[in-house]
Amino acid sequence: MRAAQSGDRTAYERLLSEISPLIRALVRRHCSNRADIEEMVQDTLLTVHRVRHTYDPSRPFCPWLAAIAWRRSIDALRRRIRVSRYETPEQGVYETFSDAAANSDLEGVRSAEEVEQLLQLLPPRQRQALQSLKLKEMTLAEASVASGQSVAALKVNTHRALKTLRGLLEGRKR
Amino acid sequence: MAAVQTERVIVTLASQLQPVRRLRSPLLRALLWLAVVGGVGGVLIAREVGLAIFLQRLAVPRVAVEDVAIALTAITAVIAAFELSVPGHSPRWALLPVLPLLSWVSASGLGCLRNGLSLQRADGFAGESPHCFAFIAGASVPLGLGLFWMLRRARPIAPLPVAALGTLGVAASAAFMLQFFHPFDVTVIDLALHLSAVGLVVLVGTVWRRPLLAAA
């Protein structure tokens, strides 16, 4: 880590690869779903990257890393509880029906130009989150690296962007 | 598949690596903030108010205990906030200001009891309390901005305790400065308004903790 703080990319890549199994073992204590575990691992790696300047080489590395992994696991669990409390997955939302009238408003937007116009109406961070995650199909971690937004912020902004788009579409329909 | 994505994240992060300036010790940074606030506050107070009122009040043992407790609350809360802003430091740092805070409230409460729990002082004067509230809340703004500016450099991963302790330290610092302008003993209203002002400052700081602290 000391070498990584000085900008040694090879040492940093080796460090991140070596600590990934350790982080995986730490977050597994809080979660059993493999996809969620991997998301927590990636979120922890991103946080390690953001706060790498706070590591003091005169202190042991593992408590520093474990504190970050623990905090990110707790944040993910809280997020999941919040989502499961207030949101219900809607299975039919992505289906297209032969009867055009039965399709949702979102599917009614056919042209790419119209989508682009609507995207321009979104606040910059919401637009960035939606474009990265839904249009460019990046993973949360990749989108976080590209945008500088945290994973939690990306999720919130994507949710808000979809809500704003829904409102805009309803406004156009009227 | 997910593990492959993790590998991609590692490669991306490594390719974007830039050298960073290591954060100084939290204790050192806390002492720096306290020294700046003490220095600037001390000069302003010496020039504008003088120490006469304060020294006169310090002669009363209960008031001396109260003032020392307020100062210790400020110092310990600020140190705890800086310590907790860095990952891996013991969460027990959060307990550091508990004893001084209890001493502060107890000593002030004792003052109220001695005043017979009246809503105003023996000479019938009760008009300064809103000014005390305004002073603590107002002085906390510049102090808090300076503190958060230093704390946000650590990008705390758990911003809630950092913000709560930081704002407690800020409000206690403002309350300590107030002692130099406060030539009378506390009444129940005084104590309630002092604590309300401290509570308000802590509440504002904790509500706006994420943007103020640039939490990671």
mmCIF file of C-alpha atoms in Angstrom:
data_model
loop_
_atom_site.group_PDB
_atom_site.id
_atom_site.type_symbol
_atom_site.label_atom_id
_atom_site.label_comp_id
_atom_site.label_asym_id
_atom_site.label_seq_id
_atom_site.Cartn_x
_atom_site.Cartn_y
_atom_site.Cartn_z
ATOM 1 C CA MET A 1 0.000 0.000 0.000
ATOM 2 C CA ARG A 2 2.896 2.315 0.736
ATOM 3 C CA ALA A 3 4.101 1.771 -2.853
ATOM 4 C CA ALA A 4 0.568 2.331 -4.175
ATOM 5 C CA GLN A 5 0.365 5.651 -2.327
ATOM 6 C CA SER A 6 3.488 6.683 -4.203
ATOM 7 C CA GLY A 7 1.843 5.790 -7.531
ATOM 8 C CA ASP A 8 3.261 2.276 -8.192
ATOM 9 C CA ARG A 9 0.530 0.768 -10.416
ATOM 10 C CA THR A 10 1.976 -2.759 -10.530
ATOM 11 C CA ALA A 11 2.164 -2.954 -6.741
ATOM 12 C CA TYR A 12 -1.343 -1.552 -6.477
ATOM 13 C CA GLU A 13 -2.837 -4.080 -8.904
ATOM 14 C CA ARG A 14 -1.108 -6.904 -7.044
ATOM 15 C CA LEU A 15 -2.353 -5.558 -3.712
ATOM 16 C CA LEU A 16 -5.969 -5.273 -4.903
ATOM 17 C CA SER A 17 -5.851 -8.806 -6.361
ATOM 18 C CA GLU A 18 -4.413 -10.200 -3.138
ATOM 19 C CA ILE A 19 -6.880 -8.465 -0.828
ATOM 20 C CA SER A 20 -9.966 -9.410 -2.899
ATOM 21 C CA PRO A 21 -10.281 -12.918 -1.376
ATOM 22 C CA LEU A 22 -9.850 -11.424 2.090
ATOM 23 C CA ILE A 23 -12.588 -8.844 1.432
ATOM 24 C CA ARG A 24 -14.794 -11.622 0.010
ATOM 25 C CA ALA A 25 -14.337 -13.622 3.229
ATOM 26 C CA LEU A 26 -15.139 -10.558 5.342
ATOM 27 C CA VAL A 27 -18.335 -9.609 3.499
ATOM 28 C CA ARG A 28 -19.497 -13.244 3.401
ATOM 29 C CA ARG A 29 -20.158 -12.901 7.135
ATOM 30 C CA HIS A 30 -22.944 -10.445 6.323
ATOM 31 C CA CYS A 31 -24.317 -11.904 3.113
ATOM 32 C CA SER A 32 -24.730 -15.266 1.373
ATOM 33 C CA ASN A 33 -25.872 -14.192 -2.108
ATOM 34 C CA ARG A 34 -22.906 -14.524 -4.502
ATOM 35 C CA ALA A 35 -23.875 -11.588 -6.717
ATOM 36 C CA ASP A 36 -24.353 -9.328 -3.682
ATOM 37 C CA ILE A 37 -21.025 -10.483 -2.213
ATOM 38 C CA GLU A 38 -19.217 -9.576 -5.413
ATOM 39 C CA GLU A 39 -20.918 -6.184 -5.528
ATOM 40 C CA MET A 40 -19.789 -5.542 -1.942
ATOM 41 C CA VAL A 41 -16.240 -6.607 -2.839
ATOM 42 C CA GLN A 42 -16.191 -4.168 -5.762
ATOM 43 C CA ASP A 43 -17.672 -1.396 -3.621
ATOM 44 C CA THR A 44 -14.990 -2.034 -0.974
ATOM 45 C CA LEU A 45 -12.225 -1.920 -3.608
ATOM 46 C CA LEU A 46 -13.592 1.409 -4.884
ATOM 47 C CA THR A 47 -13.636 2.799 -1.353
ATOM 48 C CA VAL A 48 -10.082 1.573 -0.751
ATOM 49 C CA HIS A 49 -9.125 3.489 -3.906
ATOM 50 C CA ARG A 50 -10.886 6.673 -2.752
ATOM 51 C CA VAL A 51 -9.471 6.710 0.778
ATOM 52 C CA ARG A 52 -6.033 5.217 0.098
ATOM 53 C CA HIS A 53 -4.442 8.465 1.308
ATOM 54 C CA THR A 54 -5.799 7.782 4.822
ATOM 55 C CA TYR A 55 -3.731 4.629 5.304
ATOM 56 C CA ASP A 56 -0.858 5.190 7.707
ATOM 57 C CA PRO A 57 2.013 2.743 6.938
ATOM 58 C CA SER A 58 3.088 2.818 10.587
ATOM 59 C CA ARG A 59 -0.192 1.073 11.502
ATOM 60 C CA PRO A 60 -1.340 -2.464 10.535
ATOM 61 C CA PHE A 61 -3.097 -2.704 7.170
ATOM 62 C CA CYS A 62 -5.734 -5.346 7.970
ATOM 63 C CA PRO A 63 -7.799 -3.359 10.536
ATOM 64 C CA TRP A 64 -7.899 -0.449 8.068
ATOM 65 C CA LEU A 65 -9.119 -2.730 5.279
ATOM 66 C CA ALA A 66 -11.541 -4.647 7.537
ATOM 67 C CA ALA A 67 -13.132 -1.390 8.726
ATOM 68 C CA ILE A 68 -13.819 -0.382 5.112
ATOM 69 C CA ALA A 69 -15.193 -3.827 4.163
ATOM 70 C CA TRP A 70 -17.385 -3.920 7.264
ATOM 71 C CA ARG A 71 -18.779 -0.444 6.619
ATOM 72 C CA ARG A 72 -19.535 -1.198 2.964
ATOM 73 C CA SER A 73 -21.266 -4.471 3.924
ATOM 74 C CA ILE A 74 -23.435 -2.661 6.456
ATOM 75 C CA ASP A 75 -24.280 0.053 3.898
ATOM 76 C CA ALA A 76 -25.262 -2.611 1.337
ATOM 77 C CA LEU A 77 -27.438 -4.451 3.834
ATOM 78 C CA ARG A 78 -29.192 -1.246 4.863
ATOM 79 C CA ARG A 79 -29.756 -0.395 1.198
ATOM 80 C CA ARG A 80 -31.229 -3.818 0.540
ATOM 81 C CA ILE A 81 -33.576 -3.568 3.546
ATOM 82 C CA ARG A 82 -34.677 -0.101 2.433
ATOM 83 C CA VAL A 83 -35.323 -1.251 -1.125
ATOM 84 C CA SER A 84 -37.218 -4.374 -0.050
ATOM 85 C CA ARG A 85 -39.359 -2.262 2.285
ATOM 86 C CA TYR A 86 -40.417 0.352 -0.252
ATOM 87 C CA GLU A 87 -40.084 -1.263 -3.687
ATOM 88 C CA THR A 88 -41.741 -4.263 -5.321
ATOM 89 C CA PRO A 89 -40.282 -5.754 -8.525
ATOM 90 C CA GLU A 90 -42.728 -5.363 -11.405
ATOM 91 C CA GLN A 91 -42.319 -8.395 -13.627
ATOM 92 C CA GLY A 92 -44.268 -7.120 -16.643
ATOM 93 C CA VAL A 93 -42.518 -3.776 -16.970
ATOM 94 C CA TYR A 94 -40.025 -4.916 -19.605
ATOM 95 C CA GLU A 95 -42.484 -6.988 -21.694
ATOM 96 C CA THR A 96 -43.709 -5.830 -25.088
ATOM 97 C CA PHE A 97 -47.227 -6.722 -26.083
ATOM 98 C CA SER A 98 -48.598 -7.100 -29.630
ATOM 99 C CA ASP A 99 -51.304 -4.573 -28.829
ATOM 100 C CA ALA A 100 -49.490 -1.229 -28.823
ATOM 101 C CA ALA A 101 -51.976 0.299 -26.409
ATOM 102 C CA ALA A 102 -51.081 -2.328 -23.814
ATOM 103 C CA ASN A 103 -47.418 -1.323 -23.785
ATOM 104 C CA SER A 104 -46.080 0.933 -21.051
ATOM 105 C CA ASP A 105 -45.316 4.603 -21.641
ATOM 106 C CA LEU A 106 -41.586 3.980 -21.570
ATOM 107 C CA GLU A 107 -41.848 1.567 -24.476
ATOM 108 C CA GLY A 108 -43.961 4.093 -26.311
ATOM 109 C CA VAL A 109 -40.886 6.261 -26.788
ATOM 110 C CA ARG A 110 -39.616 4.866 -30.060
ATOM 111 C CA SER A 111 -37.098 7.247 -31.442
ATOM 112 C CA ALA A 112 -33.583 7.580 -30.162
ATOM 113 C CA GLU A 113 -33.834 11.346 -30.677
ATOM 114 C CA GLU A 114 -36.779 11.538 -28.318
ATOM 115 C CA VAL A 115 -34.898 9.548 -25.659
ATOM 116 C CA GLU A 116 -31.907 11.817 -26.088
ATOM 117 C CA GLN A 117 -34.116 14.902 -25.686
ATOM 118 C CA LEU A 118 -35.587 13.517 -22.495
ATOM 119 C CA LEU A 119 -32.150 12.646 -21.140
ATOM 120 C CA GLN A 120 -31.013 16.236 -21.660
ATOM 121 C CA LEU A 121 -33.803 17.361 -19.341
ATOM 122 C CA LEU A 122 -32.391 15.307 -16.452
ATOM 123 C CA PRO A 123 -30.020 16.795 -13.831
ATOM 124 C CA PRO A 124 -26.395 16.020 -14.840
ATOM 125 C CA ARG A 125 -25.706 13.390 -12.134
ATOM 126 C CA GLN A 126 -28.965 11.545 -12.837
ATOM 127 C CA ARG A 127 -28.273 11.607 -16.589
ATOM 128 C CA GLN A 128 -24.728 10.348 -16.014
ATOM 129 C CA ALA A 129 -25.957 7.488 -13.788
ATOM 130 C CA LEU A 130 -28.661 6.415 -16.234
ATOM 131 C CA GLN A 131 -26.374 6.577 -19.264
ATOM 132 C CA SER A 132 -23.600 4.611 -17.568
ATOM 133 C CA LEU A 133 -25.743 1.868 -16.046
ATOM 134 C CA LYS A 134 -28.644 1.475 -18.469
ATOM 135 C CA LEU A 135 -27.403 2.686 -21.862
ATOM 136 C CA LYS A 136 -23.709 1.782 -21.745
ATOM 137 C CA GLU A 137 -24.502 -1.263 -19.582
ATOM 138 C CA MET A 138 -21.553 -0.682 -17.246
ATOM 139 C CA THR A 139 -21.380 -2.483 -13.916
ATOM 140 C CA LEU A 140 -21.927 -0.370 -10.826
ATOM 141 C CA ALA A 141 -18.220 -0.463 -10.062
ATOM 142 C CA GLU A 142 -17.223 0.561 -13.595
ATOM 143 C CA ALA A 143 -19.794 3.349 -13.617
ATOM 144 C CA SER A 144 -18.519 4.511 -10.241
ATOM 145 C CA VAL A 145 -14.936 4.671 -11.512
ATOM 146 C CA ALA A 146 -16.027 6.474 -14.680
ATOM 147 C CA SER A 147 -18.350 8.990 -13.025
ATOM 148 C CA GLY A 148 -16.709 9.556 -9.652
ATOM 149 C CA GLN A 149 -20.081 8.905 -7.963
ATOM 150 C CA SER A 150 -20.280 6.294 -5.204
ATOM 151 C CA VAL A 151 -22.180 3.061 -5.832
ATOM 152 C CA ALA A 152 -24.931 4.183 -3.475
ATOM 153 C CA ALA A 153 -25.185 7.565 -5.225
ATOM 154 C CA LEU A 154 -25.383 5.847 -8.632
ATOM 155 C CA LYS A 155 -28.254 3.659 -7.481
ATOM 156 C CA VAL A 156 -30.130 6.594 -5.998
ATOM 157 C CA ASN A 157 -29.553 8.777 -9.070
ATOM 158 C CA THR A 158 -30.646 6.004 -11.456
ATOM 159 C CA HIS A 159 -33.812 5.492 -9.448
ATOM 160 C CA ARG A 160 -34.476 9.236 -9.427
ATOM 161 C CA ALA A 161 -33.699 9.520 -13.152
ATOM 162 C CA LEU A 162 -36.265 6.838 -13.998
ATOM 163 C CA LYS A 163 -38.813 8.551 -11.781
ATOM 164 C CA THR A 164 -38.112 11.911 -13.426
ATOM 165 C CA LEU A 165 -38.373 10.332 -16.902
ATOM 166 C CA ARG A 166 -41.676 8.763 -15.968
ATOM 167 C CA GLY A 167 -42.951 12.182 -14.878
ATOM 168 C CA LEU A 168 -41.722 13.797 -18.103
ATOM 169 C CA LEU A 169 -43.403 11.130 -20.201
ATOM 170 C CA GLU A 170 -46.673 11.555 -18.363
ATOM 171 C CA GLY A 171 -46.395 15.292 -18.888
ATOM 172 C CA ARG A 172 -45.911 14.794 -22.649
ATOM 173 C CA LYS A 173 -48.808 12.376 -22.827
ATOM 174 C CA ARG A 174 -51.132 14.981 -21.325
ATOM 175 C CA MET B 1 -18.896 -13.685 -14.235
ATOM 176 C CA ALA B 2 -19.045 -11.377 -11.208
ATOM 177 C CA ALA B 3 -15.472 -12.318 -10.269
ATOM 178 C CA VAL B 4 -14.402 -11.402 -13.809
ATOM 179 C CA GLN B 5 -16.022 -7.995 -13.341
ATOM 180 C CA THR B 6 -14.059 -7.590 -10.099
ATOM 181 C CA GLU B 7 -10.863 -8.309 -12.026
ATOM 182 C CA ARG B 8 -11.856 -5.606 -14.536
ATOM 183 C CA VAL B 9 -12.454 -3.163 -11.687
ATOM 184 C CA ILE B 10 -8.988 -3.927 -10.265
ATOM 185 C CA VAL B 11 -7.338 -3.349 -13.648
ATOM 186 C CA THR B 12 -9.286 -0.100 -14.142
ATOM 187 C CA LEU B 13 -8.425 1.199 -10.668
ATOM 188 C CA ALA B 14 -4.741 0.307 -11.092
ATOM 189 C CA SER B 15 -4.598 2.016 -14.487
ATOM 190 C CA GLN B 16 -6.041 5.220 -12.973
ATOM 191 C CA LEU B 17 -3.707 5.260 -9.961
ATOM 192 C CA GLN B 18 -2.125 8.597 -9.131
ATOM 193 C CA PRO B 19 0.284 9.293 -6.261
ATOM 194 C CA VAL B 20 -1.486 10.673 -3.186
ATOM 195 C CA ARG B 21 -0.341 12.857 -0.319
ATOM 196 C CA ARG B 22 -0.668 10.815 2.844
ATOM 197 C CA LEU B 23 -3.017 12.226 5.477
ATOM 198 C CA ARG B 24 -1.276 13.439 8.626
ATOM 199 C CA SER B 25 -2.064 11.871 11.988
ATOM 200 C CA PRO B 26 -5.668 12.612 13.107
ATOM 201 C CA LEU B 27 -4.431 13.813 16.505
ATOM 202 C CA LEU B 28 -2.038 16.260 14.861
ATOM 203 C CA ARG B 29 -4.785 17.620 12.609
ATOM 204 C CA ALA B 30 -7.186 17.949 15.547
ATOM 205 C CA LEU B 31 -4.587 19.853 17.556
ATOM 206 C CA LEU B 32 -3.923 22.096 14.560
ATOM 207 C CA TRP B 33 -7.622 23.027 14.326
ATOM 208 C CA LEU B 34 -7.822 23.610 18.073
ATOM 209 C CA ALA B 35 -4.657 25.724 18.000
ATOM 210 C CA VAL B 36 -5.978 27.905 15.162
ATOM 211 C CA VAL B 37 -9.369 28.368 16.854
ATOM 212 C CA GLY B 38 -7.699 29.001 20.224
ATOM 213 C CA GLY B 39 -5.253 31.464 18.709
ATOM 214 C CA VAL B 40 -7.727 33.458 16.611
ATOM 215 C CA GLY B 41 -10.440 33.297 19.282
ATOM 216 C CA GLY B 42 -7.957 34.297 21.978
ATOM 217 C CA VAL B 43 -6.737 37.345 20.052
ATOM 218 C CA LEU B 44 -10.297 38.480 19.253
ATOM 219 C CA ILE B 45 -11.437 38.035 22.846
ATOM 220 C CA ALA B 46 -8.354 39.762 24.293
ATOM 221 C CA ARG B 47 -8.880 42.720 21.940
ATOM 222 C CA GLU B 48 -12.668 43.040 22.131
ATOM 223 C CA VAL B 49 -13.681 41.873 25.604
ATOM 224 C CA GLY B 50 -10.702 41.345 27.860
ATOM 225 C CA LEU B 51 -10.204 38.592 30.383
ATOM 226 C CA ALA B 52 -11.454 40.413 33.482
ATOM 227 C CA ILE B 53 -14.996 38.977 33.501
ATOM 228 C CA PHE B 54 -13.771 35.487 32.774
ATOM 229 C CA LEU B 55 -11.085 35.508 35.464
ATOM 230 C CA GLN B 56 -13.550 36.934 37.978
ATOM 231 C CA ARG B 57 -15.981 34.089 37.270
ATOM 232 C CA LEU B 58 -13.218 31.465 37.404
ATOM 233 C CA ALA B 59 -12.756 32.320 41.082
ATOM 234 C CA VAL B 60 -16.069 30.533 41.755
ATOM 235 C CA PRO B 61 -15.229 26.778 41.943
ATOM 236 C CA ARG B 62 -18.450 25.556 40.301
ATOM 237 C CA VAL B 63 -18.073 27.992 37.427
ATOM 238 C CA ALA B 64 -14.422 27.003 37.054
ATOM 239 C CA VAL B 65 -15.443 23.332 36.808
ATOM 240 C CA GLU B 66 -18.134 24.245 34.281
ATOM 241 C CA ASP B 67 -15.714 26.223 32.094
ATOM 242 C CA VAL B 68 -13.035 23.523 32.221
ATOM 243 C CA ALA B 69 -15.690 20.904 31.324
ATOM 244 C CA ILE B 70 -16.867 22.963 28.327
ATOM 245 C CA ALA B 71 -13.279 23.366 27.096
ATOM 246 C CA LEU B 72 -12.585 19.642 27.570
ATOM 247 C CA THR B 73 -15.813 18.747 25.746
ATOM 248 C CA ALA B 74 -14.674 20.828 22.783
ATOM 249 C CA ILE B 75 -11.144 19.384 22.775
ATOM 250 C CA THR B 76 -12.145 15.730 23.209
ATOM 251 C CA ALA B 77 -15.036 15.876 20.716
ATOM 252 C CA VAL B 78 -12.814 17.391 18.034
ATOM 253 C CA ILE B 79 -10.066 14.821 18.660
ATOM 254 C CA ALA B 80 -12.637 11.990 18.526
ATOM 255 C CA ALA B 81 -14.098 13.329 15.257
ATOM 256 C CA PHE B 82 -10.651 13.389 13.609
ATOM 257 C CA GLU B 83 -9.797 9.914 14.914
ATOM 258 C CA LEU B 84 -13.070 8.419 13.657
ATOM 259 C CA SER B 85 -12.724 10.061 10.250
ATOM 260 C CA VAL B 86 -9.964 7.562 9.415
ATOM 261 C CA PRO B 87 -10.856 3.873 8.818
ATOM 262 C CA GLY B 88 -9.603 1.333 11.332
ATOM 263 C CA HIS B 89 -9.498 3.605 14.378
ATOM 264 C CA SER B 90 -11.398 2.286 17.393
ATOM 265 C CA PRO B 91 -15.070 3.299 17.628
ATOM 266 C CA ARG B 92 -14.444 3.762 21.348
ATOM 267 C CA TRP B 93 -13.018 7.194 20.506
ATOM 268 C CA ALA B 94 -16.664 8.287 20.408
ATOM 269 C CA LEU B 95 -16.822 7.862 24.196
ATOM 270 C CA LEU B 96 -13.998 10.345 24.825
ATOM 271 C CA PRO B 97 -16.193 13.471 25.207
ATOM 272 C CA VAL B 98 -18.878 11.753 27.296
ATOM 273 C CA LEU B 99 -17.384 12.509 30.717
ATOM 274 C CA PRO B 100 -16.594 16.199 30.029
ATOM 275 C CA LEU B 101 -20.058 16.627 28.480
ATOM 276 C CA LEU B 102 -21.739 15.138 31.543
ATOM 277 C CA SER B 103 -19.586 17.345 33.793
ATOM 278 C CA TRP B 104 -20.595 20.404 31.754
ATOM 279 C CA VAL B 105 -24.318 19.640 32.006
ATOM 280 C CA SER B 106 -23.995 18.684 35.702
ATOM 281 C CA ALA B 107 -22.079 21.831 36.651
ATOM 282 C CA SER B 108 -24.543 24.026 34.759
ATOM 283 C CA GLY B 109 -27.450 22.114 36.290
ATOM 284 C CA LEU B 110 -25.976 22.672 39.740
ATOM 285 C CA GLY B 111 -25.867 26.385 38.964
ATOM 286 C CA CYS B 112 -29.552 26.290 38.120
ATOM 287 C CA LEU B 113 -30.323 24.483 41.376
ATOM 288 C CA ARG B 114 -28.344 27.069 43.331
ATOM 289 C CA ASN B 115 -30.390 29.759 41.626
ATOM 290 C CA GLY B 116 -33.499 27.975 42.904
ATOM 291 C CA LEU B 117 -34.595 26.825 39.435
ATOM 292 C CA SER B 118 -35.918 30.316 38.837
ATOM 293 C CA LEU B 119 -36.399 31.406 35.264
ATOM 294 C CA GLN B 120 -34.439 34.574 35.913
ATOM 295 C CA ARG B 121 -31.542 35.697 38.073
ATOM 296 C CA ALA B 122 -31.918 37.087 41.584
ATOM 297 C CA ASP B 123 -31.768 40.646 40.218
ATOM 298 C CA GLY B 124 -34.617 39.854 37.858
ATOM 299 C CA PHE B 125 -32.536 39.911 34.681
ATOM 300 C CA ALA B 126 -33.416 37.326 32.042
ATOM 301 C CA GLY B 127 -32.887 39.120 28.756
ATOM 302 C CA GLU B 128 -29.565 37.680 27.523
ATOM 303 C CA SER B 129 -30.592 34.083 26.874
ATOM 304 C CA PRO B 130 -31.617 34.568 23.219
ATOM 305 C CA HIS B 131 -28.277 36.299 22.624
ATOM 306 C CA CYS B 132 -26.476 33.275 24.079
ATOM 307 C CA PHE B 133 -28.405 31.008 21.706
ATOM 308 C CA ALA B 134 -27.583 33.261 18.756
ATOM 309 C CA PHE B 135 -23.921 33.467 19.775
ATOM 310 C CA ILE B 136 -23.447 29.677 19.999
ATOM 311 C CA ALA B 137 -25.350 29.042 16.761
ATOM 312 C CA GLY B 138 -23.685 31.941 14.914
ATOM 313 C CA ALA B 139 -20.110 31.303 16.059
ATOM 314 C CA SER B 140 -20.531 27.616 15.193
ATOM 315 C CA VAL B 141 -20.954 28.429 11.494
ATOM 316 C CA PRO B 142 -17.390 29.646 10.748
ATOM 317 C CA LEU B 143 -15.907 27.192 13.245
ATOM 318 C CA GLY B 144 -17.878 24.317 11.701
ATOM 319 C CA LEU B 145 -16.978 25.245 8.133
ATOM 320 C CA GLY B 146 -13.301 25.219 9.067
ATOM 321 C CA LEU B 147 -13.586 21.913 10.875
ATOM 322 C CA PHE B 148 -15.526 20.197 8.088
ATOM 323 C CA TRP B 149 -13.071 21.557 5.535
ATOM 324 C CA MET B 150 -10.312 19.698 7.394
ATOM 325 C CA LEU B 151 -12.372 16.580 8.145
ATOM 326 C CA ARG B 152 -13.569 16.120 4.551
ATOM 327 C CA ARG B 153 -9.993 15.535 3.427
ATOM 328 C CA ALA B 154 -10.271 12.085 5.061
ATOM 329 C CA ARG B 155 -13.522 11.328 3.129
ATOM 330 C CA PRO B 156 -14.985 9.488 6.170
ATOM 331 C CA ILE B 157 -16.596 6.139 5.345
ATOM 332 C CA ALA B 158 -18.952 6.464 8.348
ATOM 333 C CA PRO B 159 -19.828 10.171 8.375
ATOM 334 C CA LEU B 160 -22.528 10.142 11.077
ATOM 335 C CA PRO B 161 -20.328 9.856 14.215
ATOM 336 C CA VAL B 162 -17.714 12.133 12.642
ATOM 337 C CA ALA B 163 -20.309 14.838 11.944
ATOM 338 C CA ALA B 164 -21.998 14.442 15.344
ATOM 339 C CA LEU B 165 -18.742 14.628 17.300
ATOM 340 C CA GLY B 166 -17.316 17.375 15.094
ATOM 341 C CA THR B 167 -20.365 19.585 15.538
ATOM 342 C CA LEU B 168 -20.421 18.860 19.266
ATOM 343 C CA GLY B 169 -16.811 20.058 19.405
ATOM 344 C CA VAL B 170 -17.693 23.157 17.392
ATOM 345 C CA ALA B 171 -20.726 24.013 19.530
ATOM 346 C CA ALA B 172 -18.734 23.432 22.729
ATOM 347 C CA SER B 173 -15.963 25.718 21.403
ATOM 348 C CA ALA B 174 -18.563 28.415 20.743
ATOM 349 C CA ALA B 175 -20.076 27.851 24.212
ATOM 350 C CA PHE B 176 -16.616 28.216 25.754
ATOM 351 C CA MET B 177 -16.059 31.505 23.926
ATOM 352 C CA LEU B 178 -19.449 32.625 25.207
ATOM 353 C CA GLN B 179 -18.136 32.357 28.775
ATOM 354 C CA PHE B 180 -16.026 35.457 28.126
ATOM 355 C CA PHE B 181 -19.184 37.468 27.327
ATOM 356 C CA HIS B 182 -21.366 35.907 30.009
ATOM 357 C CA PRO B 183 -20.864 37.843 33.247
ATOM 358 C CA PHE B 184 -23.792 36.205 35.075
ATOM 359 C CA ASP B 185 -24.680 32.779 36.418
ATOM 360 C CA VAL B 186 -26.857 30.336 34.491
ATOM 361 C CA THR B 187 -30.605 30.128 34.881
ATOM 362 C CA VAL B 188 -32.806 27.269 33.702
ATOM 363 C CA ILE B 189 -33.583 29.223 30.533
ATOM 364 C CA ASP B 190 -29.858 29.870 29.980
ATOM 365 C CA LEU B 191 -29.044 26.200 30.317
ATOM 366 C CA ALA B 192 -31.961 25.132 28.124
ATOM 367 C CA LEU B 193 -31.007 27.602 25.404
ATOM 368 C CA HIS B 194 -27.296 26.707 25.582
ATOM 369 C CA LEU B 195 -28.157 23.024 25.174
ATOM 370 C CA SER B 196 -30.732 23.794 22.460
ATOM 371 C CA ALA B 197 -28.120 25.743 20.519
ATOM 372 C CA VAL B 198 -25.633 22.870 20.856
ATOM 373 C CA GLY B 199 -28.370 20.417 19.784
ATOM 374 C CA LEU B 200 -29.287 22.556 16.785
ATOM 375 C CA VAL B 201 -25.678 22.777 15.628
ATOM 376 C CA VAL B 202 -25.238 18.988 16.005
ATOM 377 C CA LEU B 203 -28.521 18.370 14.175
ATOM 378 C CA VAL B 204 -27.618 20.607 11.220
ATOM 379 C CA GLY B 205 -24.163 19.069 10.971
ATOM 380 C CA THR B 206 -25.446 15.497 11.037
ATOM 381 C CA VAL B 207 -28.264 16.141 8.552
ATOM 382 C CA TRP B 208 -25.839 17.692 6.027
ATOM 383 C CA ARG B 209 -23.007 15.311 6.858
ATOM 384 C CA ARG B 210 -22.626 13.730 3.414
ATOM 385 C CA PRO B 211 -22.119 16.882 1.328
ATOM 386 C CA LEU B 212 -20.180 18.609 4.127
ATOM 387 C CA LEU B 213 -17.809 15.695 4.666
ATOM 388 C CA ALA B 214 -17.589 14.417 1.062
ATOM 389 C CA ALA B 215 -18.200 10.938 2.481
ATOM 390 C CA ALA B 216 -16.585 8.108 0.505
#
